[in-house]
Amino acid sequence: MRYSAFSLLRQGLAGHAGWQQAWRSPPLQPRYDAVVVGGGGHGLAAAYYLARVHGVRRVAVLERGWLGGGNTGRNTTIVRSNYFFPESVALYDFALRQYEQLSEELNFNIMLSQRGMLCLGHSEHDMEMMARAVNAMQINGIDTELLDAAQVRAELPLANFTADARYPIHGGFVQRRGGIARHDAVAWGYARAADALGVDIVQNCEVLDFIITGGRIAGVRTSRGDVAAGAVGLSPSGHSGVLAAKAGFRLPITSYALQAMVSEPVKPVLHMVAMSWATGMYVSQSDKGELVFGAGLDLYPSYAQRGNLPTTQAIVAAMLEIFPAFRRLKMLRQWAGIVDVPWDYSPILGPSPVANLYLNCGWGTGGFKATPAGGYFLAHAMATGRHHPISAPFDLGRFSTGALIDEAAGAGIAH
Amino acid sequence: MLLIECPWCGARDEPEFTYGGEPAVRPGPATEVGDAEWTGYLYLRGNEKGAHRELWCHSAGCGQWFVMERDTVTHATIAVVRR
Ligand SMILES: Cc1cc2nc3c(=O)[nH]c(=O)nc-3n(C[C@H](O)[C@H](O)[C@H](O)COP(=O)(O)OP(=O)(O)OC[C@H]3O[C@@H](n4cnc5c(N)ncnc54)[C@H](O)[C@@H]3O)c2cc1C
Ligand SMILES: [Zn+2]
């Protein structure tokens, strides 16, 4: 069934009784040509591109919980491509360009809102670093502009411009194509489109181990039985290290809790995504009116999806220093997801140390914006056995050659 | 909030401590260490779900480093060892 204004009207008049299920819940088959582990946005996108771009017939996505219940359903939905290094720009802008036409391609409204993302500079030193970053981004073809304090004030009148502000605002920079999208819709849109191409999405199916014969991955052992597989792709985000260990290798990754929270909904008060480099705090207002905000990682490894109080406190404090008017708002929810962070804050893509096993991990704190790219390049690697030119610099081998893509230092990374 | 048992000072709140990564032994002599071994030492980690060995520093206290074994799912301390 195609979604359109007309189908909405027709179903509305018929009491909404005629909507069909968006995807099937098929039984697990004993053999597939390609198996993707992890039913987040990335894994679902990989399955979709395997079927659509590469014509792979029997594809399965195996998800241990429910579809999109990992970081895909827990992130703060910021999309942007204002990265520092050319390799990163090629990757993240590929994703943003896909997002710009994805609602149409998938026939599912992902509610992309390119409202602009504005980063605040709190000192002259911040402003010098921002000028450097903006120059690099412009050379790479990214739509960024440096702003002075008056220009920032015109965009964010509620920010703290008083003389005694704890974080004085000296200026900032903006990417106008940045913004937010609906995270669940991205997962659901890819799931529905993949299902329509015959992909089996199997939920409540945990991959427990790998079947390895002659040094090659031949399949996976799951909580629902064994599955033989042509190629296996890993897209398990926070659990990348757990699955790598089952396949017999270690990754340059540490898993941490990243938390976020929302306030009660209010009328429109903030029309852009605002982010503060010095504190890591960022905030946007959802279409429902809630202020959605977060900042940095909890400071030690964790697989507990909740987040600790000292970090919550630091995030709230930074937000209220920069937007004092939000002091009166009640907090509605706080949560965390487990993110897989590599040393250079860039993802790890492509072939793994074990033949026939491909990686799409290490997206850490910032992979929602890259969902179409992660899926596209994982599908490419699984179907061809090789890197796409855009994913090649992100190979695991960079940790041996030393060719790291250090976005932690380059872009002052945030989500 | 973690309550961490410093082996010198006793139980203190999490904000007094700094996490220092997984303990690793530097391979040597440097001229005989290959790329794979360096990569393992510098970058590859166990990142275990469950019991995890970690270096911690009581940075806002006595300043000592120690090893703590901690469960990364429940956050419970399993053991604390002086170095
Ligand atoms: C609080 C927070 C805020 C964030 N904000 C942003 C943001 O604003 N912008 C941005 O770009 N990014 C952001 N991120 C990061 C972003 O959420 C992730 O990088 C991205 O969603 C990862 O998508 P994924 O599909 O790879 O992983 P996930 O959505 O986590 O999917 C992985 C799936 O694998 C499954 N799985 C794991 N192990 C197994 C197994 N053994 N067998 C079967 N299935 C398994 C999990 O259940 C999970 O559903 C944020 C993250 C968090 C936690
Ligand atoms: Zn101490």
Coordinates of C-alpha atoms and ligand atoms in Angstrom, one line a residue:
Chain A
M1 CA 0.0 0.0 0.0
R2 CA 1.4 3.4 -1.0
Y3 CA 1.2 6.2 1.6
S4 CA -0.1 9.5 0.3
A5 CA -2.5 12.3 1.2
F6 CA -5.1 10.5 -0.8
S7 CA -4.7 7.2 1.1
L8 CA -4.8 9.1 4.4
L9 CA -8.0 10.7 3.4
R10 CA -9.5 7.5 2.2
Q11 CA -8.6 5.5 5.3
G12 CA -9.7 8.4 7.5
L13 CA -13.2 8.3 5.9
A14 CA -13.2 4.5 6.4
G15 CA -12.4 4.8 10.1
H16 CA -8.7 3.8 9.7
A17 CA -9.7 0.1 9.5
G18 CA -8.0 -0.6 6.3
W19 CA -4.3 0.0 7.1
Q20 CA -2.1 -3.0 6.4
Q21 CA 0.9 -4.2 8.4
A22 CA 4.0 -2.3 7.4
W23 CA 6.2 -5.4 7.4
R24 CA 5.7 -9.1 7.9
S25 CA 7.0 -11.2 10.9
P26 CA 8.3 -14.2 8.9
P27 CA 9.8 -17.4 10.5
L28 CA 13.5 -17.7 10.5
Q29 CA 14.8 -19.7 7.4
P30 CA 17.7 -22.1 7.7
R31 CA 19.7 -20.4 5.0
Y32 CA 20.2 -16.9 3.6
D33 CA 22.5 -15.3 1.1
A34 CA 23.2 -12.4 3.4
V35 CA 22.5 -12.0 7.2
V36 CA 22.7 -8.6 8.9
V37 CA 23.1 -8.7 12.7
G38 CA 21.2 -5.9 14.4
G39 CA 17.9 -4.4 13.4
G40 CA 18.7 -0.7 14.1
G41 CA 18.5 1.9 11.3
H42 CA 21.9 0.9 9.9
G43 CA 21.1 -2.9 9.7
L44 CA 17.7 -2.3 8.2
A45 CA 19.2 0.1 5.6
A46 CA 21.9 -2.4 4.8
A47 CA 19.3 -5.0 4.1
Y48 CA 17.3 -2.6 1.9
Y49 CA 20.4 -1.7 -0.2
L50 CA 21.4 -5.3 -0.5
A51 CA 18.1 -6.1 -2.0
R52 CA 17.6 -2.9 -4.0
V53 CA 21.1 -2.0 -5.2
H54 CA 22.7 -5.4 -5.4
G55 CA 19.7 -7.6 -6.1
V56 CA 20.6 -10.1 -3.4
R57 CA 17.7 -12.4 -3.0
R58 CA 17.5 -14.0 0.4
V59 CA 18.4 -11.4 3.0
A60 CA 17.7 -11.5 6.7
V61 CA 18.0 -8.9 9.5
L62 CA 18.3 -10.6 12.9
E63 CA 17.4 -8.4 15.9
R64 CA 17.7 -9.5 19.4
G65 CA 15.0 -7.2 20.8
W66 CA 12.6 -5.1 18.8
L67 CA 13.3 -3.2 15.7
G68 CA 14.9 0.2 16.4
G69 CA 15.0 -0.4 20.1
G70 CA 18.7 0.3 20.4
N71 CA 20.4 3.6 19.7
T72 CA 18.2 4.2 16.7
G73 CA 15.3 4.8 19.1
R74 CA 17.3 6.5 21.7
N75 CA 19.2 9.3 19.9
T76 CA 18.5 13.0 19.7
T77 CA 18.0 12.8 16.0
I78 CA 20.5 15.5 14.9
V79 CA 21.6 15.3 11.3
R80 CA 24.5 17.3 9.8
S81 CA 27.7 16.9 7.8
N82 CA 29.9 19.7 9.3
Y83 CA 33.0 17.5 9.8
F84 CA 36.6 18.4 9.5
F85 CA 38.4 15.8 7.4
P86 CA 37.6 15.3 3.7
E87 CA 37.1 11.5 4.3
S88 CA 34.4 12.3 6.9
V89 CA 32.7 14.9 4.8
A90 CA 32.5 12.4 1.9
L91 CA 30.9 9.9 4.2
Y92 CA 28.5 12.1 6.2
D93 CA 27.4 14.3 3.3
F94 CA 26.6 11.2 1.3
A95 CA 24.2 10.3 4.2
L96 CA 22.7 13.8 4.4
R97 CA 22.1 13.8 0.6
Q98 CA 20.3 10.5 0.9
Y99 CA 18.2 11.8 3.8
E100 CA 17.2 14.8 1.6
Q101 CA 15.4 12.5 -0.7
L102 CA 14.7 9.5 1.5
S103 CA 11.0 10.2 2.3
E104 CA 10.3 10.1 -1.4
E105 CA 12.4 7.0 -2.0
L106 CA 11.0 5.0 0.8
N107 CA 7.4 6.4 0.6
F108 CA 7.7 7.1 4.3
N109 CA 7.8 10.5 5.9
I110 CA 11.1 10.7 7.9
M111 CA 10.1 14.3 8.9
L112 CA 13.5 15.7 7.9
S113 CA 13.6 19.3 9.2
Q114 CA 16.7 21.2 8.0
R115 CA 16.3 23.9 10.5
G116 CA 20.0 24.5 10.8
M117 CA 22.6 23.6 13.4
L118 CA 24.3 26.4 15.3
C119 CA 27.5 25.9 17.3
L120 CA 28.3 28.4 20.0
G121 CA 31.8 29.8 20.7
H122 CA 32.4 30.9 24.3
S123 CA 35.8 32.6 24.0
E124 CA 38.1 34.2 21.4
H125 CA 40.0 30.9 21.3
D126 CA 36.8 29.0 20.4
M127 CA 36.2 31.6 17.6
E128 CA 39.7 31.0 16.2
M129 CA 39.1 27.2 16.2
M130 CA 35.7 27.7 14.6
A131 CA 37.2 29.9 11.8
R132 CA 39.7 27.1 11.1
A133 CA 36.9 24.5 11.1
V134 CA 34.6 26.6 8.9
N135 CA 37.5 27.1 6.4
A136 CA 38.1 23.4 6.3
M137 CA 34.4 22.6 5.8
Q138 CA 34.0 25.2 3.1
I139 CA 37.0 23.8 1.2
N140 CA 35.2 20.5 1.4
G141 CA 32.1 22.0 0.0
I142 CA 30.0 22.1 3.1
D143 CA 27.5 24.9 3.7
T144 CA 28.9 26.5 6.9
E145 CA 29.0 30.2 7.9
L146 CA 30.9 31.8 10.7
L147 CA 28.6 34.1 12.8
D148 CA 29.4 37.0 15.1
A149 CA 27.7 37.5 18.5
A150 CA 25.0 39.8 17.0
Q151 CA 24.1 37.2 14.3
V152 CA 23.9 34.4 16.9
R153 CA 21.7 36.6 19.1
A154 CA 19.3 37.2 16.2
E155 CA 18.9 33.4 15.8
L156 CA 18.9 32.4 19.6
P157 CA 17.4 35.3 21.5
L158 CA 16.9 33.2 24.6
A159 CA 20.6 32.4 25.0
N160 CA 22.5 34.0 27.8
F161 CA 24.0 37.3 26.5
T162 CA 24.3 39.0 29.9
A163 CA 27.7 40.4 31.0
D164 CA 28.2 37.9 33.8
A165 CA 27.3 34.8 31.8
R166 CA 29.2 31.7 32.9
Y167 CA 29.6 30.8 29.2
P168 CA 29.7 34.1 27.4
I169 CA 28.8 33.9 23.7
H170 CA 31.4 35.4 21.3
G171 CA 29.9 34.0 18.1
G172 CA 29.4 30.7 16.4
F173 CA 28.9 28.9 13.1
V174 CA 26.0 27.4 11.4
Q175 CA 25.3 24.6 8.9
R176 CA 21.9 25.5 7.4
R177 CA 21.4 22.0 5.9
G178 CA 21.8 20.5 9.4
G179 CA 18.7 19.7 11.5
I180 CA 16.7 16.8 12.8
A181 CA 14.7 13.9 11.5
R182 CA 12.3 11.4 13.0
H183 CA 14.5 8.4 14.2
D184 CA 11.7 5.8 14.4
A185 CA 10.5 6.8 11.0
V186 CA 14.0 6.1 9.5
A187 CA 14.0 2.6 11.0
W188 CA 10.3 1.9 10.0
G189 CA 10.7 3.4 6.5
Y190 CA 13.7 1.2 5.8
A191 CA 12.0 -1.8 7.4
R192 CA 8.9 -1.4 5.3
A193 CA 10.8 -0.8 2.0
A194 CA 13.2 -3.8 2.7
D195 CA 10.2 -6.1 3.6
A196 CA 8.5 -5.1 0.3
L197 CA 11.7 -6.3 -1.5
G198 CA 11.4 -9.7 0.3
V199 CA 13.9 -9.2 3.2
D200 CA 13.0 -11.2 6.3
I201 CA 13.1 -9.1 9.4
V202 CA 13.3 -11.4 12.4
Q203 CA 12.8 -9.8 15.8
N204 CA 13.5 -11.4 19.2
C205 CA 16.3 -13.4 17.6
E206 CA 19.7 -12.9 19.2
V207 CA 22.9 -13.9 17.5
L208 CA 24.8 -15.9 20.1
D209 CA 27.8 -17.2 18.1
F210 CA 29.3 -17.7 14.7
I211 CA 29.7 -20.9 12.7
I212 CA 33.2 -20.8 11.4
T213 CA 34.6 -23.4 9.0
G214 CA 38.1 -23.2 7.5
G215 CA 38.6 -19.7 8.9
R216 CA 35.5 -18.5 7.1
I217 CA 32.2 -17.4 8.6
A218 CA 29.6 -19.9 7.3
G219 CA 26.6 -18.9 9.4
V220 CA 25.3 -17.8 12.8
R221 CA 24.0 -19.5 15.9
T222 CA 20.9 -17.7 17.2
S223 CA 18.4 -18.0 20.0
R224 CA 16.1 -19.4 17.4
G225 CA 18.5 -22.0 15.9
D226 CA 21.3 -22.1 13.4
V227 CA 21.3 -20.2 10.1
A228 CA 23.7 -20.7 7.2
A229 CA 24.7 -17.5 5.5
G230 CA 26.6 -16.4 2.4
A231 CA 27.8 -13.1 3.9
V232 CA 27.4 -11.8 7.5
G233 CA 27.3 -8.1 8.4
L234 CA 27.6 -6.7 11.9
S235 CA 25.6 -3.7 12.8
P236 CA 25.1 -4.1 16.6
S237 CA 26.4 -0.7 17.7
G238 CA 27.1 -0.9 21.5
H239 CA 27.5 -4.7 21.3
S240 CA 30.2 -4.6 18.6
G241 CA 32.9 -5.8 21.0
V242 CA 30.8 -8.6 22.3
L243 CA 30.2 -10.0 18.8
A244 CA 33.8 -9.5 17.7
A245 CA 34.9 -11.5 20.7
K246 CA 32.6 -14.4 19.5
A247 CA 34.3 -14.2 16.1
G248 CA 37.7 -14.3 17.7
F249 CA 39.1 -10.8 17.4
R250 CA 39.2 -7.5 19.4
L251 CA 38.2 -4.0 18.2
P252 CA 39.7 -0.6 19.0
I253 CA 36.3 0.3 20.6
T254 CA 35.0 1.0 24.1
S255 CA 31.3 0.9 24.9
Y256 CA 29.9 3.8 27.0
A257 CA 26.5 5.0 28.1
L258 CA 25.4 8.2 26.4
Q259 CA 22.4 9.9 27.9
A260 CA 19.8 12.4 26.8
M261 CA 16.6 13.9 28.2
V262 CA 13.5 15.8 27.3
S263 CA 11.5 18.6 29.0
E264 CA 7.7 18.9 29.1
P265 CA 6.4 20.2 25.8
V266 CA 6.0 24.0 25.4
K267 CA 5.2 26.3 22.5
P268 CA 7.9 27.0 19.9
V269 CA 10.9 28.7 21.6
L270 CA 13.9 27.4 19.7
H271 CA 13.9 27.0 16.0
M272 CA 17.4 25.6 15.4
V273 CA 19.7 23.0 16.9
A274 CA 22.0 24.8 19.3
M275 CA 25.2 23.3 20.5
S276 CA 28.0 24.5 22.8
W277 CA 31.4 23.2 22.0
A278 CA 32.9 24.0 25.4
T279 CA 30.3 22.1 27.4
G280 CA 29.3 19.5 24.8
M281 CA 25.6 20.5 25.5
Y282 CA 23.2 20.6 22.6
V283 CA 19.5 21.2 22.5
S284 CA 16.7 21.3 20.0
Q285 CA 12.9 21.5 20.2
S286 CA 10.9 18.6 18.9
D287 CA 7.8 18.9 16.8
K288 CA 5.8 18.0 19.9
G289 CA 7.4 21.0 21.7
E290 CA 9.7 19.1 24.1
L291 CA 13.3 20.4 24.5
V292 CA 15.5 17.5 23.6
F293 CA 19.0 17.8 25.1
G294 CA 22.2 16.0 26.0
A295 CA 26.0 16.3 26.1
G296 CA 29.0 14.0 26.5
L297 CA 29.5 10.4 27.5
D298 CA 29.3 8.9 31.0
L299 CA 32.9 8.6 31.8
Y300 CA 33.5 4.9 32.2
P301 CA 32.6 1.8 30.2
S302 CA 29.0 0.5 30.6
Y303 CA 26.5 -1.8 29.1
A304 CA 23.7 -0.5 31.5
Q305 CA 21.2 1.5 29.4
R306 CA 20.5 4.2 32.0
G307 CA 23.2 6.8 32.5
N308 CA 24.5 8.1 35.8
L309 CA 23.5 11.1 37.9
P310 CA 26.7 13.1 37.9
T311 CA 26.6 13.3 34.1
T312 CA 22.9 14.1 34.1
Q313 CA 23.7 17.0 36.5
A314 CA 26.5 18.3 34.3
I315 CA 24.3 18.3 31.2
V316 CA 21.4 20.1 33.0
A317 CA 23.7 22.7 34.5
A318 CA 25.3 23.5 31.1
M319 CA 21.9 23.8 29.5
L320 CA 20.6 26.2 32.2
E321 CA 23.7 28.4 32.1
I322 CA 23.3 28.9 28.4
F323 CA 19.5 29.1 28.3
P324 CA 18.4 30.4 31.7
A325 CA 14.8 30.7 30.6
F326 CA 14.5 26.9 30.5
R327 CA 15.0 26.8 34.3
R328 CA 11.3 26.6 35.0
L329 CA 10.7 23.6 32.8
K330 CA 9.9 20.2 34.3
M331 CA 11.9 17.3 33.0
L332 CA 9.8 14.5 31.4
R333 CA 12.2 11.6 30.7
Q334 CA 15.9 10.7 30.9
W335 CA 17.5 7.7 29.2
A336 CA 20.7 6.3 27.8
G337 CA 22.0 4.1 25.0
I338 CA 25.2 2.1 24.8
V339 CA 27.5 3.6 22.1
D340 CA 30.6 2.0 20.6
V341 CA 33.3 4.6 20.6
P342 CA 36.6 4.1 18.6
W343 CA 39.7 6.1 19.6
D344 CA 39.5 8.5 16.7
Y345 CA 35.6 8.9 16.9
S346 CA 35.3 7.6 13.3
P347 CA 33.4 4.5 12.4
I348 CA 35.0 1.2 11.4
L349 CA 33.6 -0.2 8.1
G350 CA 34.3 -3.0 5.7
P351 CA 36.0 -6.4 5.9
S352 CA 36.8 -7.8 9.3
P353 CA 39.8 -10.1 10.3
V354 CA 37.6 -13.1 9.6
A355 CA 36.6 -13.9 6.0
N356 CA 33.0 -13.3 5.0
L357 CA 32.3 -11.1 8.1
Y358 CA 31.8 -7.4 7.4
L359 CA 31.8 -4.5 9.9
N360 CA 29.6 -1.5 10.3
C361 CA 30.4 -0.4 13.8
G362 CA 32.1 2.3 15.9
W363 CA 29.5 4.9 15.0
G364 CA 29.6 5.8 18.7
T365 CA 27.7 9.0 19.7
G366 CA 27.0 10.2 16.2
G367 CA 25.7 7.5 13.8
F368 CA 22.0 8.4 13.4
K369 CA 22.9 11.1 10.8
A370 CA 24.9 8.4 9.0
T371 CA 22.2 5.7 8.9
P372 CA 21.9 5.7 5.0
A373 CA 25.7 5.7 4.6
G374 CA 26.3 2.9 7.2
G375 CA 23.7 0.7 5.5
Y376 CA 24.8 1.6 1.9
F377 CA 28.5 0.8 2.5
L378 CA 27.8 -2.3 4.6
A379 CA 25.6 -3.6 1.8
H380 CA 28.4 -2.8 -0.8
A381 CA 31.0 -4.7 1.2
M382 CA 28.7 -7.7 1.8
A383 CA 27.7 -8.0 -1.8
T384 CA 31.1 -7.3 -3.5
G385 CA 33.6 -8.4 -0.7
R386 CA 35.3 -5.0 -1.1
H387 CA 35.2 -1.5 0.1
H388 CA 33.3 1.3 -1.7
P389 CA 35.8 4.2 -2.3
I390 CA 34.0 6.3 0.3
S391 CA 34.2 3.6 3.1
A392 CA 37.9 2.6 2.3
P393 CA 39.6 5.1 4.6
F394 CA 37.4 3.8 7.5
D395 CA 38.9 0.3 7.3
L396 CA 39.9 -1.4 10.6
G397 CA 43.5 -1.4 9.2
R398 CA 43.9 2.3 9.9
F399 CA 44.7 1.4 13.5
S400 CA 47.8 -0.5 12.3
T401 CA 48.9 1.9 9.6
G402 CA 48.3 4.9 11.8
A403 CA 46.1 6.7 9.3
L404 CA 43.5 7.6 11.9
I405 CA 40.7 10.0 11.0
D406 CA 40.7 11.9 14.3
E407 CA 37.4 13.7 14.3
A408 CA 37.5 13.9 18.1
A409 CA 40.2 16.6 17.6
G410 CA 39.1 17.7 14.2
A411 CA 35.4 18.5 14.5
G412 CA 35.0 18.9 18.3
I413 CA 32.8 15.9 17.9
A414 CA 29.2 16.0 19.1
H415 CA 26.2 14.0 18.0
Chain B
M1 CA 26.4 7.3 41.1
L2 CA 29.1 4.8 41.8
L3 CA 30.4 4.4 45.3
I4 CA 34.1 3.4 44.7
E5 CA 36.2 1.7 47.3
C6 CA 39.6 3.4 47.1
P7 CA 42.1 0.9 48.5
W8 CA 43.8 3.7 50.5
C9 CA 40.9 6.0 51.5
G10 CA 37.8 3.8 51.5
A11 CA 34.5 4.3 49.9
R12 CA 34.1 7.7 48.0
D13 CA 31.7 9.1 45.4
E14 CA 32.3 8.6 41.7
P15 CA 33.1 12.3 40.9
E16 CA 36.3 12.0 43.0
F17 CA 37.7 9.4 40.5
T18 CA 39.0 9.3 37.0
Y19 CA 38.7 6.3 34.7
G20 CA 42.0 5.3 33.1
G21 CA 41.2 2.5 30.6
E22 CA 42.0 -1.2 30.6
P23 CA 45.4 -2.1 32.0
A24 CA 47.8 -3.2 29.3
V25 CA 51.5 -4.1 29.4
R26 CA 53.8 -2.2 27.0
P27 CA 55.5 -4.7 24.8
G28 CA 59.3 -4.5 24.3
P29 CA 62.0 -4.1 23.3
A30 CA 60.5 -1.6 20.8
T31 CA 62.8 -2.6 17.9
E32 CA 61.5 -6.2 18.1
V33 CA 57.8 -5.4 18.4
G34 CA 55.8 -5.8 15.1
D35 CA 52.8 -3.7 13.9
A36 CA 50.2 -6.3 15.0
E37 CA 51.5 -6.3 18.6
W38 CA 51.7 -2.5 18.8
T39 CA 48.2 -2.2 17.4
G40 CA 47.0 -4.7 20.1
Y41 CA 48.7 -2.8 22.9
L42 CA 47.8 0.7 21.7
Y43 CA 44.2 0.3 20.5
L44 CA 42.6 -3.1 20.8
R45 CA 40.5 -3.7 23.9
G46 CA 38.4 -6.5 25.5
N47 CA 35.5 -4.1 26.2
E48 CA 33.8 -6.9 28.1
K49 CA 30.1 -7.0 28.9
G50 CA 30.2 -8.2 32.5
A51 CA 33.5 -8.5 34.5
H52 CA 35.9 -5.8 33.3
R53 CA 39.4 -5.0 34.5
E54 CA 40.0 -1.2 34.8
L55 CA 42.5 1.3 35.9
W56 CA 41.2 4.1 38.1
C57 CA 42.8 7.1 39.8
H58 CA 41.5 8.7 43.0
S59 CA 42.3 12.0 41.3
A60 CA 40.4 14.3 43.7
G61 CA 41.6 12.3 46.7
C62 CA 44.9 10.5 47.4
G63 CA 46.0 10.6 43.7
Q64 CA 46.8 6.9 43.7
W65 CA 46.2 4.5 40.7
F66 CA 44.6 1.2 41.4
V67 CA 42.9 -1.7 39.5
M68 CA 39.2 -2.3 39.9
E69 CA 37.3 -5.3 38.5
R70 CA 33.8 -4.0 37.8
D71 CA 30.7 -5.5 36.2
T72 CA 29.8 -3.3 33.2
V73 CA 26.2 -4.4 33.3
T74 CA 25.3 -4.0 37.0
H75 CA 28.2 -1.5 37.8
A76 CA 28.9 -3.6 40.9
T77 CA 32.5 -3.7 42.1
I78 CA 33.9 -7.2 42.0
A79 CA 37.4 -6.5 43.4
V80 CA 39.8 -3.6 44.1
V81 CA 43.6 -4.2 44.0
R82 CA 46.4 -1.9 45.1
R83 CA 49.1 -1.6 42.3
Ligands
LIG1 C1 21.5 9.5 23.8 C2 22.0 9.4 22.5 C3 21.9 10.5 21.6 C4 22.4 10.4 20.3 N1 22.3 11.5 19.5 C5 22.6 11.4 18.2 C6 22.3 12.5 17.3 O1 21.8 13.5 17.7 N2 22.7 12.4 16.0 C7 23.4 11.3 15.6 O2 23.8 11.2 14.4 N3 23.6 10.2 16.4 C8 23.3 10.2 17.7 N4 23.5 9.1 18.5 C9 24.2 7.9 18.0 C10 23.2 7.1 17.2 O3 22.1 6.8 18.0 C11 23.8 5.7 16.8 O4 25.1 5.9 16.3 C12 23.0 5.0 15.7 O5 21.6 5.1 16.0 C13 23.4 3.6 15.6 O6 22.5 2.9 14.8 P1 22.7 1.4 14.6 O7 21.6 1.0 13.7 O8 24.0 1.1 14.2 O9 22.5 0.8 16.1 P2 21.3 0.5 17.0 O10 20.1 1.2 16.6 O11 21.7 0.4 18.4 O12 21.0 -1.0 16.5 C14 21.8 -2.1 16.8 C15 20.9 -3.3 17.1 O13 21.6 -4.5 17.2 C16 20.9 -5.3 18.1 N5 21.9 -6.3 18.6 C17 22.9 -6.2 19.4 N6 23.5 -7.4 19.6 C18 22.8 -8.3 18.9 C19 22.9 -9.7 18.8 N7 23.9 -10.4 19.4 N8 22.0 -10.3 18.0 C20 21.0 -9.6 17.4 N9 20.9 -8.3 17.5 C21 21.8 -7.6 18.3 C22 20.5 -4.3 19.2 O14 19.4 -4.8 19.9 C23 20.1 -3.1 18.4 O15 18.7 -3.0 18.1 C24 23.0 9.2 19.8 C25 23.1 8.1 20.7 C26 22.5 8.1 22.0 C27 22.6 6.9 22.8
ZN2 ZN 42.3 7.4 47.7

